[in-house]
Amino acid sequence: MGLTVLVLGLAIFLATHLFVRSRSRRAAAIARLGNVPYRIVFSLVSILAVVLIVVGFAQYRAAGWVDIWYPPLWMRHVTVALMLPAVILLVAAFVPGHLKIWSKYPALVAVKLWAFAHLLANGDLGSILMFGTFLAWAVIARIALKRQPPEAAKPLPSERRLWINDAVAVIAGVLVYLALGFVFHPLYIGVPVFGA
């Protein structure tokens, strides 16, 4: 049952987020519903998808685990190492600095790193489906963004401010990374990140 709920959640997430990439369909939906109702519907469907993914994965882990392959133990260290730049880039998406400029779409790069890193360390069917779906979505979203006409360039902060923002992104990213590793992951996922 858990795997079915997980797949349903992933399908809804992927369908809604791919729908957004189709600018003509999105514009037609906004014209039909209005901007605010469209955003409300999109948000509610996205929340539903995330809830189904979380509940489905939890049920799957509790009762229906299916191993496909057994990653070597050292892959765990690769995953932990890849998560540091993933978290820093996720923070950089919200702080305009060189990191944001160089990576162009730091949140998508962060999702790709997160999903790829977790695919390396998890060989069960549910993890492959979940992380594989998020990786596929991030790749498709990046390709779609690359094909869109470039947006008008926004004015950038001063060079000094860009470097300060990079420092903020790195420091905040490291703090979030440590919080995820020491608190969130062991407490809510049930898997320790650092140590045994």
C-alpha positions in Angstrom: 0.0 0.0 0.0 2.8 2.4 0.9 4.5 2.0 -2.5 1.2 2.8 -4.2 0.7 6.0 -2.2 4.3 7.0 -2.8 4.0 6.5 -6.6 0.7 8.4 -6.6 2.4 11.3 -4.8 5.3 11.3 -7.1 3.1 11.2 -10.2 1.1 14.2 -8.9 4.2 16.1 -8.1 5.8 15.4 -11.4 2.6 16.2 -13.4 2.0 19.5 -11.7 5.6 20.6 -11.9 5.9 19.6 -15.5 2.6 21.4 -16.2 4.2 24.6 -14.9 7.0 24.2 -17.5 4.5 24.5 -20.3 4.1 28.2 -20.4 1.1 28.2 -22.8 -0.9 25.8 -20.7 0.0 27.6 -17.5 -1.0 31.0 -19.1 -4.3 29.4 -20.2 -5.0 28.1 -16.7 -4.3 31.5 -15.1 -6.6 33.1 -17.7 -9.3 30.7 -16.9 -9.0 30.7 -13.1 -7.3 34.0 -12.3 -3.8 34.4 -10.9 -4.6 34.0 -7.1 -6.9 31.0 -7.5 -4.4 29.3 -9.8 -1.7 29.8 -7.2 -3.9 28.4 -4.5 -4.9 25.3 -6.5 -1.2 24.7 -7.5 -0.1 25.1 -3.9 -2.8 22.7 -2.6 -2.0 20.1 -5.2 1.7 20.4 -4.5 1.1 20.0 -0.7 -1.1 17.0 -1.4 1.7 15.5 -3.5 4.3 16.0 -0.8 2.0 14.6 1.9 1.4 11.5 -0.2 5.1 11.1 -0.9 6.0 11.4 2.9 3.1 9.1 4.0 3.7 6.6 1.2 7.5 6.4 1.9 6.9 6.0 5.6 4.4 3.2 5.0 6.7 1.6 2.5 9.7 1.7 4.9 7.6 0.3 7.7 6.0 -2.6 5.8 7.1 -3.1 2.2 10.8 -2.6 1.8 12.1 -4.0 -1.5 15.9 -4.2 -2.1 17.1 -3.9 -5.7 20.8 -3.6 -5.1 23.1 -3.2 -2.1 25.3 0.0 -2.3 28.8 -0.4 -0.8 29.1 1.2 2.6 31.6 3.8 1.3 28.9 5.3 -0.9 27.4 6.7 2.3 30.5 9.0 2.7 30.0 10.2 -0.9 26.4 11.0 -0.1 27.4 13.0 3.0 30.1 14.8 1.0 27.7 15.7 -1.8 25.1 17.0 0.6 27.3 19.9 1.8 27.4 21.7 -1.6 23.7 20.8 -2.2 22.7 22.6 1.0 25.0 25.6 0.4 23.5 26.0 -3.2 20.0 25.7 -1.8 20.7 28.6 0.5 22.5 30.5 -2.3 19.3 30.4 -4.3 17.9 32.9 -1.9 21.0 35.1 -1.5 22.2 36.9 -4.7 25.9 36.2 -4.9 28.5 34.7 -7.2 27.3 31.2 -6.2 23.9 32.0 -7.6 25.3 33.6 -10.7 27.7 30.8 -11.5 25.3 28.0 -10.9 22.4 29.9 -12.7 19.7 27.8 -11.0 21.2 26.9 -7.7 18.0 25.4 -6.3 17.8 22.9 -9.2 21.4 22.1 -8.9 20.8 21.4 -5.2 17.9 19.1 -5.9 20.0 17.2 -8.5 22.9 16.8 -6.1 20.5 15.8 -3.2 18.7 13.2 -5.4 21.8 11.8 -7.0 23.6 11.6 -3.7 20.7 9.6 -2.1 20.5 7.3 -5.2 24.1 6.4 -4.6 23.5 5.3 -1.0 20.0 3.7 -1.3 19.4 0.6 -3.3 15.8 -0.1 -2.4 12.8 0.3 -4.8 11.1 3.2 -2.9 14.2 5.2 -2.7 15.1 4.7 -6.3 11.6 5.8 -7.3 11.5 8.8 -5.1 15.0 10.1 -5.6 15.0 9.1 -9.3 11.8 11.1 -9.8 13.2 14.2 -8.2 16.4 13.9 -10.2 14.4 13.5 -13.4 12.2 16.5 -12.6 15.2 18.7 -11.8 17.0 17.7 -15.1 13.8 18.3 -17.1 13.2 21.7 -15.4 16.7 22.8 -16.1 16.4 21.9 -19.8 13.1 23.7 -20.0 14.6 26.8 -18.4 17.5 26.7 -20.8 15.1 26.7 -23.8 13.1 29.7 -22.6 14.0 33.2 -23.7 16.2 34.9 -21.1 14.6 37.1 -18.6 15.5 40.7 -18.3 18.7 41.0 -16.2 18.0 42.2 -12.7 20.5 44.7 -11.3 23.1 43.0 -9.2 24.4 44.1 -5.8 27.9 45.6 -5.7 30.9 43.2 -6.1 31.6 43.5 -2.3 28.0 42.7 -1.5 28.1 39.6 -3.8 31.1 38.3 -1.9 29.4 39.0 1.4 26.3 37.1 0.2 28.5 34.2 -0.8 30.0 34.1 2.7 26.4 34.2 4.2 25.3 31.4 1.9 28.3 29.2 2.8 28.0 29.8 6.6 24.2 29.4 6.7 24.5 26.4 4.4 27.1 24.7 6.7 24.8 25.4 9.7 21.8 23.9 7.9 23.8 21.0 6.8 24.9 20.2 10.3 21.4 20.6 11.6 20.1 18.2 9.0 22.8 15.7 9.7 22.8 15.8 13.5 19.1 16.5 14.2 16.7 16.2 11.4 17.9 13.1 9.6 18.4 10.9 12.7 15.2 12.2 14.4 12.8 12.2 11.5 14.3 9.8 8.9 15.6 7.4 11.5 19.0 7.1 9.9 22.1 8.7 11.5 24.3 10.7 9.1 27.4 11.2 11.1 29.0 8.4 13.2 27.6 4.9 13.5 
